[in-house]
Each structure stands twice: as structure tokens, then as C-alpha cells.
mmCIF file with all atom_site columns, C-alpha atoms in Angstrom:
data_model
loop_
_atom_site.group_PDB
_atom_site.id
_atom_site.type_symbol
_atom_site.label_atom_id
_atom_site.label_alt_id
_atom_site.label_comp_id
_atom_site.label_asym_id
_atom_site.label_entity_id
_atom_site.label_seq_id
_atom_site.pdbx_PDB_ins_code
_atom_site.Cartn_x
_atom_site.Cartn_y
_atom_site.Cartn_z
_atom_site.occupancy
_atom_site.B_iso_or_equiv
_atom_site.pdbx_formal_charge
_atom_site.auth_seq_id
_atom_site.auth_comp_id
_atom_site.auth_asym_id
_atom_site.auth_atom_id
_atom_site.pdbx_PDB_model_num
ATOM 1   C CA . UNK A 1 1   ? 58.467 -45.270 -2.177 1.00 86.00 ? 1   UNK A CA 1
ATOM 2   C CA . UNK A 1 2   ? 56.470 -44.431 -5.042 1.00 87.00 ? 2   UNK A CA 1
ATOM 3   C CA . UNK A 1 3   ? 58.750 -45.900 -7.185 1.00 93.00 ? 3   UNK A CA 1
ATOM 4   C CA . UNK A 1 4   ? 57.643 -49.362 -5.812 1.00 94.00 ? 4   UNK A CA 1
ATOM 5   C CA . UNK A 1 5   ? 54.630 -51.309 -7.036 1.00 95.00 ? 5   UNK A CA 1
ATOM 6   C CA . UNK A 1 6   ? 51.764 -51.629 -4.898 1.00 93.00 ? 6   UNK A CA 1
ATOM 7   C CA . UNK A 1 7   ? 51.611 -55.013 -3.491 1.00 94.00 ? 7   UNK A CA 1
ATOM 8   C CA . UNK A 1 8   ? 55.412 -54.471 -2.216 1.00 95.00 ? 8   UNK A CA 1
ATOM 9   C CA . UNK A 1 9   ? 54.602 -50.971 -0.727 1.00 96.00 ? 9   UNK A CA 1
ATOM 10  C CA . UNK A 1 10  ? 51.552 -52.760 0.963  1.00 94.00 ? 10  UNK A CA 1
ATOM 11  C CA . UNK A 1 11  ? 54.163 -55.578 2.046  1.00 96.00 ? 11  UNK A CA 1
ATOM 12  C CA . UNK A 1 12  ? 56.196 -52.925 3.581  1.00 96.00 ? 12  UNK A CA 1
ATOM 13  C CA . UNK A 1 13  ? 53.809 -51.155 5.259  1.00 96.00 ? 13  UNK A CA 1
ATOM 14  C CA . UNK A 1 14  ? 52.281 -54.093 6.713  1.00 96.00 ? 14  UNK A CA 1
ATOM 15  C CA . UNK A 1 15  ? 55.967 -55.512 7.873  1.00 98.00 ? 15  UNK A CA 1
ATOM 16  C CA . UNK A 1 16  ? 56.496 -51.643 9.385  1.00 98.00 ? 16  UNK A CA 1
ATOM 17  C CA . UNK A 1 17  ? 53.266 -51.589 11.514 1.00 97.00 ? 17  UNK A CA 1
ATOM 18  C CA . UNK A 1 18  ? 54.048 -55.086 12.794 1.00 97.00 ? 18  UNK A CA 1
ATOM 19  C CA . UNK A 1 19  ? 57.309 -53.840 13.667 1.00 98.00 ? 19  UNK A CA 1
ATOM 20  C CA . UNK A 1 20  ? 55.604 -51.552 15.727 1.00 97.00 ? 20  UNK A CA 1
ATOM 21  C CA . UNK A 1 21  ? 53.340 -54.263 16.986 1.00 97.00 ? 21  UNK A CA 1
ATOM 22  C CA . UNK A 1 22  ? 56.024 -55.929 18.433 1.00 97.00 ? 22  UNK A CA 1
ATOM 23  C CA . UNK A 1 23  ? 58.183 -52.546 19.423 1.00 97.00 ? 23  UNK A CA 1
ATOM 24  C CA . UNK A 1 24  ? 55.149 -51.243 22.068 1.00 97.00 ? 24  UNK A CA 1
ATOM 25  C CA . UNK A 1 25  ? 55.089 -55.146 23.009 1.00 96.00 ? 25  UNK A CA 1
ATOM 26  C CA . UNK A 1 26  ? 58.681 -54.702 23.992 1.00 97.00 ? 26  UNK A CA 1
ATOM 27  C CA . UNK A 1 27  ? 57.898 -51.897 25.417 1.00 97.00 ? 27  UNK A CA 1
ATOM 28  C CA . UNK A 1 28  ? 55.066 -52.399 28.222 1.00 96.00 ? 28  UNK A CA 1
ATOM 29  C CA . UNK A 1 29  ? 56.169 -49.117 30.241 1.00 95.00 ? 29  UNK A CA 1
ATOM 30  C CA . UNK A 1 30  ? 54.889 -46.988 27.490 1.00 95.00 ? 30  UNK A CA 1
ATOM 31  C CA . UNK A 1 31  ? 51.702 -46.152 28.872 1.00 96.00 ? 31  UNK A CA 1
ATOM 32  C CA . UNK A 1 32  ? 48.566 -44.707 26.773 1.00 97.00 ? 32  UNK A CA 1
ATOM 33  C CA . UNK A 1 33  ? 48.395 -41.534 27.997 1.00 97.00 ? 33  UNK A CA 1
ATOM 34  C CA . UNK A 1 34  ? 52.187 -40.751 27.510 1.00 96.00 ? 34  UNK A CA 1
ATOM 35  C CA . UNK A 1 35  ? 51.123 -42.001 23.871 1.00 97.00 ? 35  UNK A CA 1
ATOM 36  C CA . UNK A 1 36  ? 48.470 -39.859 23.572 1.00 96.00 ? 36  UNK A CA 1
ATOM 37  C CA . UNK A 1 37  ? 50.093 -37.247 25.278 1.00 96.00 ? 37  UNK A CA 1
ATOM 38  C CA . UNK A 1 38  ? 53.523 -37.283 22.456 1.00 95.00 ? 38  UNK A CA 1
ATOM 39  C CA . UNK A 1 39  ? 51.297 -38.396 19.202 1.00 95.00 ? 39  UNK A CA 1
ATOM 40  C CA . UNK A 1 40  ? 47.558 -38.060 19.816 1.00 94.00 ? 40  UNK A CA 1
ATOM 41  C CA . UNK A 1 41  ? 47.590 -42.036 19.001 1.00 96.00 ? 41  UNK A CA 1
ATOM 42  C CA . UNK A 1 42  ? 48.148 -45.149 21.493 1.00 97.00 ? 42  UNK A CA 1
ATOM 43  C CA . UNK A 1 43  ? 47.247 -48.310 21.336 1.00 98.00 ? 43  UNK A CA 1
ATOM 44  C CA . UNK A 1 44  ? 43.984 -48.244 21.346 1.00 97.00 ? 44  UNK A CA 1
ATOM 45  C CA . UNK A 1 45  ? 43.750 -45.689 17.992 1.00 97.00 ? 45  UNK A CA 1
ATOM 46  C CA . UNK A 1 46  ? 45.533 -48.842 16.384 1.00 97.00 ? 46  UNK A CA 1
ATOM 47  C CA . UNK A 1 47  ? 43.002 -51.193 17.225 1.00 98.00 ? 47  UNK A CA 1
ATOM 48  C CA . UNK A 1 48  ? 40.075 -48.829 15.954 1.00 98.00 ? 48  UNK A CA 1
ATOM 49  C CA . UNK A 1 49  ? 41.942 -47.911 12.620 1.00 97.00 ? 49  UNK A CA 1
ATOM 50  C CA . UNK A 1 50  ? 42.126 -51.575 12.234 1.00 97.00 ? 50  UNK A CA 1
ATOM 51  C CA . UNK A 1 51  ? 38.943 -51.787 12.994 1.00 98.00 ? 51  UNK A CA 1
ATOM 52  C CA . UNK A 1 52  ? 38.035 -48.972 10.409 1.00 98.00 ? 52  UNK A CA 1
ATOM 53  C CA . UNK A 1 53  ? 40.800 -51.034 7.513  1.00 96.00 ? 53  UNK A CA 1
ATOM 54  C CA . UNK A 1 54  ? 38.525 -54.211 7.831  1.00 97.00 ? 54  UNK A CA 1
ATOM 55  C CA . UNK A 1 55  ? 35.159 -51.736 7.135  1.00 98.00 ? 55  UNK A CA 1
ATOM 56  C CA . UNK A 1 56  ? 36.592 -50.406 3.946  1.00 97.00 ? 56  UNK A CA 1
ATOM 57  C CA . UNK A 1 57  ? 37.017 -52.837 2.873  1.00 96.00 ? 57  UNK A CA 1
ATOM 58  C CA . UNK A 1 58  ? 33.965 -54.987 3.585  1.00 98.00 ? 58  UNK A CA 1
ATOM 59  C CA . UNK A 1 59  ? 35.646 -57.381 5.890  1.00 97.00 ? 59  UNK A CA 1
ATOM 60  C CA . UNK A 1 60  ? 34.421 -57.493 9.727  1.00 97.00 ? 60  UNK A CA 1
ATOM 61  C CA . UNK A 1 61  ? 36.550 -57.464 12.404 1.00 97.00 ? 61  UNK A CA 1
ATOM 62  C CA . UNK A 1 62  ? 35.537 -57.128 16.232 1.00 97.00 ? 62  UNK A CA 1
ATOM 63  C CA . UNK A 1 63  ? 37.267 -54.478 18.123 1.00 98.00 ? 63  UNK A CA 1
ATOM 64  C CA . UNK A 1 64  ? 37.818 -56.569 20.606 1.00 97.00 ? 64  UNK A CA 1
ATOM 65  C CA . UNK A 1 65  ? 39.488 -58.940 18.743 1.00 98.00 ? 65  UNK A CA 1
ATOM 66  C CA . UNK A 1 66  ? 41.309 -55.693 16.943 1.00 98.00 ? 66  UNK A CA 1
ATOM 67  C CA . UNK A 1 67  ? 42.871 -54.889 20.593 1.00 98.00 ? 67  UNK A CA 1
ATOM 68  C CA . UNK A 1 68  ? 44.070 -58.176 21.290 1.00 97.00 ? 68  UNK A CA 1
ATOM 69  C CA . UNK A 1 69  ? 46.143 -57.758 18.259 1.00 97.00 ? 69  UNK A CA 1
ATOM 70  C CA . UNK A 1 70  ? 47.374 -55.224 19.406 1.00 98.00 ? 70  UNK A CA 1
ATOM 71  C CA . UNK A 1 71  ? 48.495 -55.779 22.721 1.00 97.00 ? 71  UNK A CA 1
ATOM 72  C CA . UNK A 1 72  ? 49.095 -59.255 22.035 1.00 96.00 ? 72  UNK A CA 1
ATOM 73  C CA . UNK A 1 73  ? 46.601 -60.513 24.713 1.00 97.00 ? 73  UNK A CA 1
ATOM 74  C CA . UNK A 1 74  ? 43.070 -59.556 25.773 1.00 97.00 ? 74  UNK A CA 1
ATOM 75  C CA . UNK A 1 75  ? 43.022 -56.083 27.181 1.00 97.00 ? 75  UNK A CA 1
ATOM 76  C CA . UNK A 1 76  ? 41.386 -56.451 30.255 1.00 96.00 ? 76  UNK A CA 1
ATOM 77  C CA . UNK A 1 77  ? 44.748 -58.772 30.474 1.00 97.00 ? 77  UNK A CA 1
ATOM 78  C CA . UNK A 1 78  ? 46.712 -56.028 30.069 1.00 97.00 ? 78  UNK A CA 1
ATOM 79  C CA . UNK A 1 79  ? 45.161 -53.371 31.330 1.00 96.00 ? 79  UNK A CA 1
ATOM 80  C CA . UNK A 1 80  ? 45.660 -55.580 34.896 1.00 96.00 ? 80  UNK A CA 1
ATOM 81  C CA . UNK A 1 81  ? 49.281 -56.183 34.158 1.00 97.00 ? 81  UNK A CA 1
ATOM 82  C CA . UNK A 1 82  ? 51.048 -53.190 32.603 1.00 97.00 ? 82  UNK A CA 1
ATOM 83  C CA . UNK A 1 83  ? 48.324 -50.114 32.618 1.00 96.00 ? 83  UNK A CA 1
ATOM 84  C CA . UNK A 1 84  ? 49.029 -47.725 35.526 1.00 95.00 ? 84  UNK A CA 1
ATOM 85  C CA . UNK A 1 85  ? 46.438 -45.147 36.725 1.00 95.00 ? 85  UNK A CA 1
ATOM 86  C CA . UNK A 1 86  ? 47.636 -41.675 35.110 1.00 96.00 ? 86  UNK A CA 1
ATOM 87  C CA . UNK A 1 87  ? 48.696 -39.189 37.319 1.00 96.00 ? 87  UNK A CA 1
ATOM 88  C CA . UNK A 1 88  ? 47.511 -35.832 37.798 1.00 97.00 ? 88  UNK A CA 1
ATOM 89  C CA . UNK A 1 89  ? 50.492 -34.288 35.823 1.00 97.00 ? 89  UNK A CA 1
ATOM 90  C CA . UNK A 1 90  ? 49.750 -36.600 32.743 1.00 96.00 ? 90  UNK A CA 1
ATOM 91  C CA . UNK A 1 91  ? 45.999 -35.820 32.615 1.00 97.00 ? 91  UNK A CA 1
ATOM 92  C CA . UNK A 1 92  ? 47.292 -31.978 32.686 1.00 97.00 ? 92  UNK A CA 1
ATOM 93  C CA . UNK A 1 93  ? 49.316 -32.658 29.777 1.00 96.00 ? 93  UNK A CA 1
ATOM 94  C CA . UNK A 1 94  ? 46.890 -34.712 28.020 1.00 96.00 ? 94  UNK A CA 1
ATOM 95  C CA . UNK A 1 95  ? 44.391 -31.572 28.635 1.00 96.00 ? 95  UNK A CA 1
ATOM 96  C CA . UNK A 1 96  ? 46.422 -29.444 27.396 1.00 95.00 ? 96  UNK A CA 1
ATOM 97  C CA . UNK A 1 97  ? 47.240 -31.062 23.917 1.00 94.00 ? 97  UNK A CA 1
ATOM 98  C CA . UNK A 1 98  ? 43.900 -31.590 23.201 1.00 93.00 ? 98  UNK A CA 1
ATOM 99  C CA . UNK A 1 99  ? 42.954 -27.774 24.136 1.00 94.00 ? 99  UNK A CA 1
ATOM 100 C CA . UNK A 1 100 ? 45.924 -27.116 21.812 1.00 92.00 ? 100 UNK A CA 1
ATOM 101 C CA . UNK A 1 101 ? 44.647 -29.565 19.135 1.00 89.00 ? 101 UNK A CA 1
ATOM 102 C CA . UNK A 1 102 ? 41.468 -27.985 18.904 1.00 91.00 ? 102 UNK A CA 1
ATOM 103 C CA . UNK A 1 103 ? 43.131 -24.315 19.184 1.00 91.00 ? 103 UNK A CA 1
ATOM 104 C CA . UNK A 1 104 ? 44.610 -25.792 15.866 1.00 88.00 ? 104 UNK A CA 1
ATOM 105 C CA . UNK A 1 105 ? 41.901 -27.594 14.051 1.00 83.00 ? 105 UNK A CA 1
ATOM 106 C CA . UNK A 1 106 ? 38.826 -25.110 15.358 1.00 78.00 ? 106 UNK A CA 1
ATOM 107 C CA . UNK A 1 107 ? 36.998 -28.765 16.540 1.00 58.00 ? 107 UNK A CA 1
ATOM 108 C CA . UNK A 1 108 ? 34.569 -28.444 19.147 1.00 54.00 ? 108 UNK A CA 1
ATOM 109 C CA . UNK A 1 109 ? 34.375 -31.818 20.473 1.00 51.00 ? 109 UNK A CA 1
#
């Protein structure tokens, strides 16, 4: 892609991440924690690195607002509808790769 100028890159990575936008929107089932569990991102991460986009560059943008972006309605809207309580076996996993992630990056958080 570096061939391309900037605008157009910044065209196509703004068409890509509303691709995915509308992919987990398709995709409901996908909870968080399986997100988090695969990536280390989930919805949420995309509505703070928003968030974080707007700061940089002097802009304000509510997270709130950010998250209903994201999920395409207010969370508490979705959380109600589509967000299931993890299980015991997905916290275990989750625990895991952030034991692992730390392992890696020597964070103590």
C-alpha cells in the first residue's frame, strides 16, 4: 500500500474498519470475551481507540457515543440483547492469555 497516496490509503482504511463495523454487526454471536480471548481486542477496544483517534487529533468524541458506533445501538441495548454471561471455561481462557501476554511483554498490570 505504500505505493498509494495518503488520502486513498486513509479512504481504504476507513472503508476496511467499517467493513468490520458491519461484519461483528452481522455477527451478534461473537461475544467479547471470545474476542478478547482470539485477539486481545473486542468491541469495546474499538470504541476506546476511537475514542483515542478523535484526541489526537483535537476532536472530542464521547465514549459513549464511540460504542454506539460500534455496536450500532446504545450498549446497554446490546449488552441486554446479544451479550451472554461468560462461562467459567472462557474466563479460564481469557486468564490465561493475559498471564501469557504479560509472560511476553514483562507488564505487571
Amino acid at each position: 500500500m505504500q505505493h498509494l497516496d495518503e488520502a486513498t490509503r486513509t479512504e481504504l482504511e476507513a472503508a476496511a474498519f467499517r467493513r468490520l463495523l458491519r461484519h461483528l454487526d452481522d455477527n451478534k454471536d461473537v461475544q467479547n470475551i471470545d474476542l478478547m480471548i482470539l485477539a486481545d481486542f473486542c468491541r469495546n477496544c474499538l470504541s476506546k481507540w476511537l475514542v483515542a483517534a478523535a484526541e489526537e487529533r483535537g476532536e472530542s468524541l464521547d465514549y459513549e457515543a464511540a460504542r454506539e458506533h460500534v455496536y450500532g445501538m446504545p450498549y446497554s441495548e446490546w449488552k441486554d440483547h446479544y451479550q451472554a454471561k461468560a462461562t467459567p471455561e472462557q474466563m479460564a481462557a481469557f486468564e490465561a492469555r493475559q498471564q501469557a501476554k504479560q509472560q511476553r511483554t514483562g507488564d505487571k498490570e
